Tab-separated table of C-alpha atoms and ligand atoms in Angstrom:
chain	number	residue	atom	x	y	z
A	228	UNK	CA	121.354	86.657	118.086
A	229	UNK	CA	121.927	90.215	119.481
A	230	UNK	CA	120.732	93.228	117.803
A	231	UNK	CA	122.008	96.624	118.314
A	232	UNK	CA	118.895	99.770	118.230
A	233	UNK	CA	119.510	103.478	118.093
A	234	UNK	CA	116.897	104.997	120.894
A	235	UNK	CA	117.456	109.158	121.019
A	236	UNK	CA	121.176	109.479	119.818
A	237	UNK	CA	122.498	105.685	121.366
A	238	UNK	CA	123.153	102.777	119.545
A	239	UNK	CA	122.607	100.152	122.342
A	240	UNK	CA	121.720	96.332	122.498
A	241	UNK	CA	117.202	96.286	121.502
A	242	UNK	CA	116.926	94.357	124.657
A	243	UNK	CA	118.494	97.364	126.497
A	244	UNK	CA	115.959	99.900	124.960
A	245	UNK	CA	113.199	101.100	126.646
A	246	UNK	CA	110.749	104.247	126.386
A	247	UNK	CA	108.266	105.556	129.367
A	248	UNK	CA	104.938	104.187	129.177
A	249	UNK	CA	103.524	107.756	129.341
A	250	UNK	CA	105.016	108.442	125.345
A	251	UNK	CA	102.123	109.489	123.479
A	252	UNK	CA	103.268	106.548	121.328
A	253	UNK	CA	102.343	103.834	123.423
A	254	UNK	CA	98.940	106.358	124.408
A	255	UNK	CA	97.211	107.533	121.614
A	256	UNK	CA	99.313	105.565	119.046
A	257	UNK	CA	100.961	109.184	118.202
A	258	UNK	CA	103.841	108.506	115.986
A	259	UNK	CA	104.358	107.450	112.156
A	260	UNK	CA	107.325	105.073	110.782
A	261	UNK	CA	109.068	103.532	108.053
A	262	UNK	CA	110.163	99.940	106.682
A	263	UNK	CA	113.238	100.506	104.371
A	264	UNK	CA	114.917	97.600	102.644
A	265	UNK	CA	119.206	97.223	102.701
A	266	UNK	CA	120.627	95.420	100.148
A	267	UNK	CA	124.521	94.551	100.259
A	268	UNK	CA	124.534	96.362	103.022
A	269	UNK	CA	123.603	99.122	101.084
A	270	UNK	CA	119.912	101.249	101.987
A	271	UNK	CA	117.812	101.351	99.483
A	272	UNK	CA	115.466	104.353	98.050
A	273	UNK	CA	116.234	105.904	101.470
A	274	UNK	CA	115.595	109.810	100.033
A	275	UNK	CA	112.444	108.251	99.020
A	276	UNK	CA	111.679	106.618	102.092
A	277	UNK	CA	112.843	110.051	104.215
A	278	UNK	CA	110.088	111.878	101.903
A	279	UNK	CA	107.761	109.556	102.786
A	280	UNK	CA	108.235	109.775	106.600
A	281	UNK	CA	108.563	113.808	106.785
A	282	UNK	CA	104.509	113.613	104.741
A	283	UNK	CA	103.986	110.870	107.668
A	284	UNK	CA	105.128	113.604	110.043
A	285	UNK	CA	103.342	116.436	108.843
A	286	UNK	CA	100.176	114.948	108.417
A	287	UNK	CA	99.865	114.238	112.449
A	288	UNK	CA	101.499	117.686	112.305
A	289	UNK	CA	105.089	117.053	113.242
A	290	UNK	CA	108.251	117.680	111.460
A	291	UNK	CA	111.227	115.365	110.454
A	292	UNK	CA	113.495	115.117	114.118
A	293	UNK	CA	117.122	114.718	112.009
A	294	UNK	CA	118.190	115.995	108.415
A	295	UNK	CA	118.158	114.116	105.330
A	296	UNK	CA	122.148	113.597	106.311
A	297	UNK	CA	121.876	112.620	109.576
A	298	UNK	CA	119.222	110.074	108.817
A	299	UNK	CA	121.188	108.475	106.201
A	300	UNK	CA	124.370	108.607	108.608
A	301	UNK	CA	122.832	107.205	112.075
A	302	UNK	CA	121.202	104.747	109.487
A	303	UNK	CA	124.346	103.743	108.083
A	304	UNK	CA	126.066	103.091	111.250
A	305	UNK	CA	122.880	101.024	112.528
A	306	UNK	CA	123.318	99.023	109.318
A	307	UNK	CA	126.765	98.484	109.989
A	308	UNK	CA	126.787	98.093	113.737
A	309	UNK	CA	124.371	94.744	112.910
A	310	UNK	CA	126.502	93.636	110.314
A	311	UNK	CA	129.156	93.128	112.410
A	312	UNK	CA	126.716	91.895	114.931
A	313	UNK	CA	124.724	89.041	112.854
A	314	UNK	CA	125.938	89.322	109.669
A	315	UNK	CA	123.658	90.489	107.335
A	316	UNK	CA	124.283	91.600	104.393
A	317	UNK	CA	120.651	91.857	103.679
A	318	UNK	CA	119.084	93.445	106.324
A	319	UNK	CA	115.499	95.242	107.275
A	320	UNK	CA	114.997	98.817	108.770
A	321	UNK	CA	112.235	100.250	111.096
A	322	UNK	CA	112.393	103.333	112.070
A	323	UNK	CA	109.750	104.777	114.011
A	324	UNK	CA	109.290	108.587	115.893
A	325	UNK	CA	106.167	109.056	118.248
A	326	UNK	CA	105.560	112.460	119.462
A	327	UNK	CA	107.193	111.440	123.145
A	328	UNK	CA	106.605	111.013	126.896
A	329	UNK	CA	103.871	113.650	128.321
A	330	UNK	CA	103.009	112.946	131.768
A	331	UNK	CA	99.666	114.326	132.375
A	332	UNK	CA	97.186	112.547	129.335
A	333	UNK	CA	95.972	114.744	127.151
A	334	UNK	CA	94.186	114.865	123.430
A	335	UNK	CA	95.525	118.093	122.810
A	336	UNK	CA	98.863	117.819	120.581
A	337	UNK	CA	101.007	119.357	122.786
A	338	UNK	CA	104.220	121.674	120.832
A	339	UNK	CA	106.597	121.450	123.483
A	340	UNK	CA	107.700	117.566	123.715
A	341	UNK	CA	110.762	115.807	122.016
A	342	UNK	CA	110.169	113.188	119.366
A	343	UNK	CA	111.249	109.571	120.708
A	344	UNK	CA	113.266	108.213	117.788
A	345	UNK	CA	113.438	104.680	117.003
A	346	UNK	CA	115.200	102.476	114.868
A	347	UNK	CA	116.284	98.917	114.778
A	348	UNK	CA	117.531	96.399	112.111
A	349	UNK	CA	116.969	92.992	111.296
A	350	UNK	CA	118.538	90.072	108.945
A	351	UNK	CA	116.837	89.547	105.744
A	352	UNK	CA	116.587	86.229	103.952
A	353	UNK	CA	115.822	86.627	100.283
A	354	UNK	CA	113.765	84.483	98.162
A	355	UNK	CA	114.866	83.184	95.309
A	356	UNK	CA	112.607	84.091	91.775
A	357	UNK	CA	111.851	80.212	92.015
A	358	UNK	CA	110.242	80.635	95.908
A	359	UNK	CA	108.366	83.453	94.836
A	360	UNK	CA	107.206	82.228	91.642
A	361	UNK	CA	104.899	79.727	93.899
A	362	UNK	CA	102.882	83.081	94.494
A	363	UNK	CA	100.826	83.820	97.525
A	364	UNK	CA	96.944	83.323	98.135
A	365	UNK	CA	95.006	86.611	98.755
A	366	UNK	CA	90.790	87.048	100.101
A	367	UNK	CA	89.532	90.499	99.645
A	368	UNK	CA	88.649	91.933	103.575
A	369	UNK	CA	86.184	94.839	103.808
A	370	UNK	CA	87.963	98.497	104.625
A	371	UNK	CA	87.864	99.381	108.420
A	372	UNK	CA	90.148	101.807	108.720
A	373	UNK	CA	90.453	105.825	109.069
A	374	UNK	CA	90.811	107.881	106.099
A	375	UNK	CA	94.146	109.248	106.534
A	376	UNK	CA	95.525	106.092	105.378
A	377	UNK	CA	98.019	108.030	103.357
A	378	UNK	CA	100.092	108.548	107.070
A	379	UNK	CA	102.607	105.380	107.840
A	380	UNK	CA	100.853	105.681	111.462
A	381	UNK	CA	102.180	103.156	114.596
A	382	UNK	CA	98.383	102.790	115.270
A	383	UNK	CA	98.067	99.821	112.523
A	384	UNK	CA	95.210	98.021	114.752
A	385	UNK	CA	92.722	97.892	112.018
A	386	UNK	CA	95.716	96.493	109.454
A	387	UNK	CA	96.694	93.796	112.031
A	388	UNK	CA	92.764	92.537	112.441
A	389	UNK	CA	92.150	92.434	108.572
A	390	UNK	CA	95.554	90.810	107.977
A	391	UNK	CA	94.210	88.035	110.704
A	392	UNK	CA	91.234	87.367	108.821
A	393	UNK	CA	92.989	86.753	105.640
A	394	UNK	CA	95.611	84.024	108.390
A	395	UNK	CA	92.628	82.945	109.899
A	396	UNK	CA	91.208	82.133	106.223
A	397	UNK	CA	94.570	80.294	105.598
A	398	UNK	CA	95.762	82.688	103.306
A	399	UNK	CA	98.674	85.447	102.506
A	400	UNK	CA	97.168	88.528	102.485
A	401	UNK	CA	93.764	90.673	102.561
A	402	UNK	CA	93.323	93.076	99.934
A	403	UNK	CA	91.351	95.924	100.882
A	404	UNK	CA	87.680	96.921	99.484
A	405	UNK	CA	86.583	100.003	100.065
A	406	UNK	CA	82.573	100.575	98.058
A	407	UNK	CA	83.476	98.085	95.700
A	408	UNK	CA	87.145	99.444	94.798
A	409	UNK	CA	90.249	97.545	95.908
A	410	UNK	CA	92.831	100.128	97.336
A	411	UNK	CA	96.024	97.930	98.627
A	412	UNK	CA	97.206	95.468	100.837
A	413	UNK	CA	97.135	95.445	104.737
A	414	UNK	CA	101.161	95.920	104.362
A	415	UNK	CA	101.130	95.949	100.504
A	416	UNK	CA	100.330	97.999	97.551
A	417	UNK	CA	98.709	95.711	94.260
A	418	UNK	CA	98.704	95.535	90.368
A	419	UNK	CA	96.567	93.824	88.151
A	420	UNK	CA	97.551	92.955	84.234
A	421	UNK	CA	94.645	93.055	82.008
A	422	UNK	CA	95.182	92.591	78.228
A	423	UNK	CA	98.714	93.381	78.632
A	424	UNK	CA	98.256	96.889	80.578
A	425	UNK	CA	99.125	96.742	84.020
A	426	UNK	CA	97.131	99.395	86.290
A	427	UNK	CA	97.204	99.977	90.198
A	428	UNK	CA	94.809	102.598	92.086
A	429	UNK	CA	95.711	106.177	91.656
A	430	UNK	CA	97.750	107.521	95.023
A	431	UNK	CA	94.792	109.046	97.346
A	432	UNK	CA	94.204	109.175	100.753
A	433	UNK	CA	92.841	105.692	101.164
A	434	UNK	CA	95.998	103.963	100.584
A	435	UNK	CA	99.553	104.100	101.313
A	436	UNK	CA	101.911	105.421	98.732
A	437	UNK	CA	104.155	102.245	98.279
A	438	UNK	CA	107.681	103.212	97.054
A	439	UNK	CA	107.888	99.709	95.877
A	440	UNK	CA	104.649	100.514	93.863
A	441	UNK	CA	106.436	104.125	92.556
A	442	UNK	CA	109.450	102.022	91.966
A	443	UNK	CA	107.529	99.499	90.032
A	444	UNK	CA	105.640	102.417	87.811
A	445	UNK	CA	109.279	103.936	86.727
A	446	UNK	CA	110.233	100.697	85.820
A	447	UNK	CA	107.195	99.798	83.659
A	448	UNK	CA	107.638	103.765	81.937
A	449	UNK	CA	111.751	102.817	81.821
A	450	UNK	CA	111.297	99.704	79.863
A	451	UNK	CA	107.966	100.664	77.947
A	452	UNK	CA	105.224	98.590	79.270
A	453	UNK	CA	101.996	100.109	78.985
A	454	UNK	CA	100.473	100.968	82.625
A	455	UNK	CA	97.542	103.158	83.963
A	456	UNK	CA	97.111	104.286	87.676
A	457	UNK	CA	92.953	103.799	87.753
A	458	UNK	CA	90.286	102.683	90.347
A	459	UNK	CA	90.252	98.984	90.418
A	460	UNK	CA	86.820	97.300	91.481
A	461	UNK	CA	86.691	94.064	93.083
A	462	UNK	CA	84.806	92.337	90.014
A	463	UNK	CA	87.646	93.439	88.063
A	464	UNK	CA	90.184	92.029	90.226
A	465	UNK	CA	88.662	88.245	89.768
A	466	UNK	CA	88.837	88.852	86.240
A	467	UNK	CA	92.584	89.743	86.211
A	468	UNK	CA	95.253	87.932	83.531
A	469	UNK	CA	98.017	88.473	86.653
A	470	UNK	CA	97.606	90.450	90.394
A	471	UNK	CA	100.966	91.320	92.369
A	472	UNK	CA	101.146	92.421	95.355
A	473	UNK	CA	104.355	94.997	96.249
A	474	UNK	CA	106.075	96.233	99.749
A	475	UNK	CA	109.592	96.724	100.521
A	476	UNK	CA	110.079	93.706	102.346
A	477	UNK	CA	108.501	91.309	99.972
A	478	UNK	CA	109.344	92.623	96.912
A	479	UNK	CA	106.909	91.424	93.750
A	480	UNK	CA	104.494	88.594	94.332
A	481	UNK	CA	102.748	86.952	92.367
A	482	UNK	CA	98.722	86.329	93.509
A	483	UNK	CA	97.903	82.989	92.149
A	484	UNK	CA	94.866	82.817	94.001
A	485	UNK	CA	91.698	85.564	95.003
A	486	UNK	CA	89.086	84.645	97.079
A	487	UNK	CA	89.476	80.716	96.795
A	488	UNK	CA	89.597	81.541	92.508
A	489	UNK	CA	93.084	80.873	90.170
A	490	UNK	CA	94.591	83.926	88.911
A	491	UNK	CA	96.554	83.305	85.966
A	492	UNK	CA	95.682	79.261	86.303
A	493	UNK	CA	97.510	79.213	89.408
A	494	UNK	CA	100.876	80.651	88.012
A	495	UNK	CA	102.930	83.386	88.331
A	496	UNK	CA	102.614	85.244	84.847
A	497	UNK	CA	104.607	86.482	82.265
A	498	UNK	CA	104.491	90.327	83.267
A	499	UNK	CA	105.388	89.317	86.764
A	500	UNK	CA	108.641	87.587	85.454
A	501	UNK	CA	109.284	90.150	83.340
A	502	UNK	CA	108.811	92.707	86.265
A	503	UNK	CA	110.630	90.477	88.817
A	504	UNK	CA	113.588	90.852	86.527
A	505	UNK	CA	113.909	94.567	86.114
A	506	UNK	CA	113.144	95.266	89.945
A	507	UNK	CA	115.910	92.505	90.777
A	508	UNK	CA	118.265	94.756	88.588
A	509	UNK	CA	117.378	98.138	89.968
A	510	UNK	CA	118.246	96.896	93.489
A	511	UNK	CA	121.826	95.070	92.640
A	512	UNK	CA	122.870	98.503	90.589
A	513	UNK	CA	121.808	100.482	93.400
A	514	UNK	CA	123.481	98.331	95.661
A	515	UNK	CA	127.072	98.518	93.812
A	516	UNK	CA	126.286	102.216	93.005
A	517	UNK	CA	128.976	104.425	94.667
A	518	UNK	CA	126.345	107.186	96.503
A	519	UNK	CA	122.952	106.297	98.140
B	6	PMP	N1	100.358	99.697	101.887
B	6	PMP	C1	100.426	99.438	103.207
B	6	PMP	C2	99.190	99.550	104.032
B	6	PMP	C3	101.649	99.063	103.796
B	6	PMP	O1	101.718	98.818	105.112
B	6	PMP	C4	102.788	98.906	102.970
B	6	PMP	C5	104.087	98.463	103.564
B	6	PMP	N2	104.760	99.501	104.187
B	6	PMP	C6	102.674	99.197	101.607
B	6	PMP	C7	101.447	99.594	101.092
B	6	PMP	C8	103.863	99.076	100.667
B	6	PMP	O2	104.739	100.158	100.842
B	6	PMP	P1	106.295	100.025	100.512
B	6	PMP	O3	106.417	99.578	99.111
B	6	PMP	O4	106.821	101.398	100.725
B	6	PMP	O5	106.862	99.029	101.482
């Protein structure tokens, strides 16, 4: 299967694309990026998405390379361009933009480079309700990362080793404890249903601001289901009547298992379905919606 990339204003074949080894990307880990979901061929929450990456950007003190329109149109033709290419219908973005080559290493942010802009898409298989419904397995994995975990930053070390402890324990995912409180996900925000409220951790600088997890707050306020953004402990977690975990790529799990203990006797619950439903909905309108 080929795939076509964009690299600095060319769409060209990803095994053609290739950036210097001196970009402060591939030095310092200098650069920020995004995972955006296309549906029908269609991108989905990109203004939300472009938000997200231009607060990426000016946390490591950079500002957004393209417009809003030019985004969504070398986007669109990347989407298309694969389509063509593979097929897909449903499809994966990453984009990424690292502050570019410098030749002499340095700490200091330098204010004279140009950004290297990345972006390449994949097919996407969906999961039916049923697969999902199985639910995934979580452990909780103690924090050991930076505190500007707000930032979608390239330099995801510490995410990659505490997502191989929760492989390495055989399971799905590691939710993250930081003195006591769970924040997210290594690639994932969560939600835990208690007595019919669902609550997540307020947004913060210790956790990623999921636009799944925004999406899925709208959509509990839309359709009137009581919900709280509050600090979650771990104790609370285990004693949980559902957990979900939420990222662009997977969607809404279900976590029938935490730390080797059954969530919701080992069953996707009731909320989930419920939420499943409405999220599954947002996405097809959107999808057959004229405008992005
Ligand atoms: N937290 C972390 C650490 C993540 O890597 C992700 C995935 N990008 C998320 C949360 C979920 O964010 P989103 O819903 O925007 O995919």
């Amino acid at each position: 299967m080929s795939i076509i990339a964009y690299l600095n204003g060319k769409f060209i074949p990803a095994e053609e694309a290739s950036i210097s080894p001196l970009d402060r990307g591939m030095v310092f880990g200098d650069g920020v990026y995004e995972v955006i979901p296309v549906f029908n061929r269609k991108i989905l929450y990109l203004e939300e998405h472009l938000d997200r990456l231009n607060q990426s950007l000016q946390g490591i003190r950079m500002t957004l390379p393209h417009t809003h329109a030019e985004w969504k149109s070398l986007l669109t033709t990347l989407v298309e361009e694969n389509n063509l290419n593979h097929g897909g219908e449903h499809q994966w973005i990453y984009l990424q933009v690292t502050r570019g080559f410098q030749l002499v290493r340095d700490h200091q942010i330098p204010n004279n480079l140009t950004p290297t802009v990345f972006a390449i898409s994949y097919p996407k298989i969906l999961t039916s309700k049923e697969e999902q419904a199985q639910g995934i397995k979580v452990i909780a994995t103690t924090d050991i990362r930076w505190k500007y975990c707000y930032i979608k930053t390239t330099a995801r070390l510490a995410y990659t080793l505490m997502y191989q402890e929760a492989k390495d324990a055989g399971v799905d995912e590691a939710i993250i404890i930081n003195n006591g409180y769970a924040l997210e996900g290594t690639s994932s925000n969560f939600f835990m249903v208690r007595h019919g409220v669902i609550s997540t951790p307020p947004k913060g600088p210790l956790l990623l601001s999921g636009i799944t997890r925004d999406k899925i707050l709208a959509l509990a306020e839309k359709h009137k289901i009581p919900y709280r953004e509050n600090k979650i402990s771990e104790r609370e977690l285990l004693k949980a009547d559902e957990i979900w975990i939420t990222s662009s790529i997977r969607g809404i799990y279900p976590v029938v298992e935490f730390n080797g203990e059954p969530i919701s006797n080992g069953k996707a619950g009731p909320f989930w379905s419920k939420m499943w439903d409405y999220y599954a909905e947002d996405i097809t309108n959107l999808s057959l919606s004229v405008s992005n």
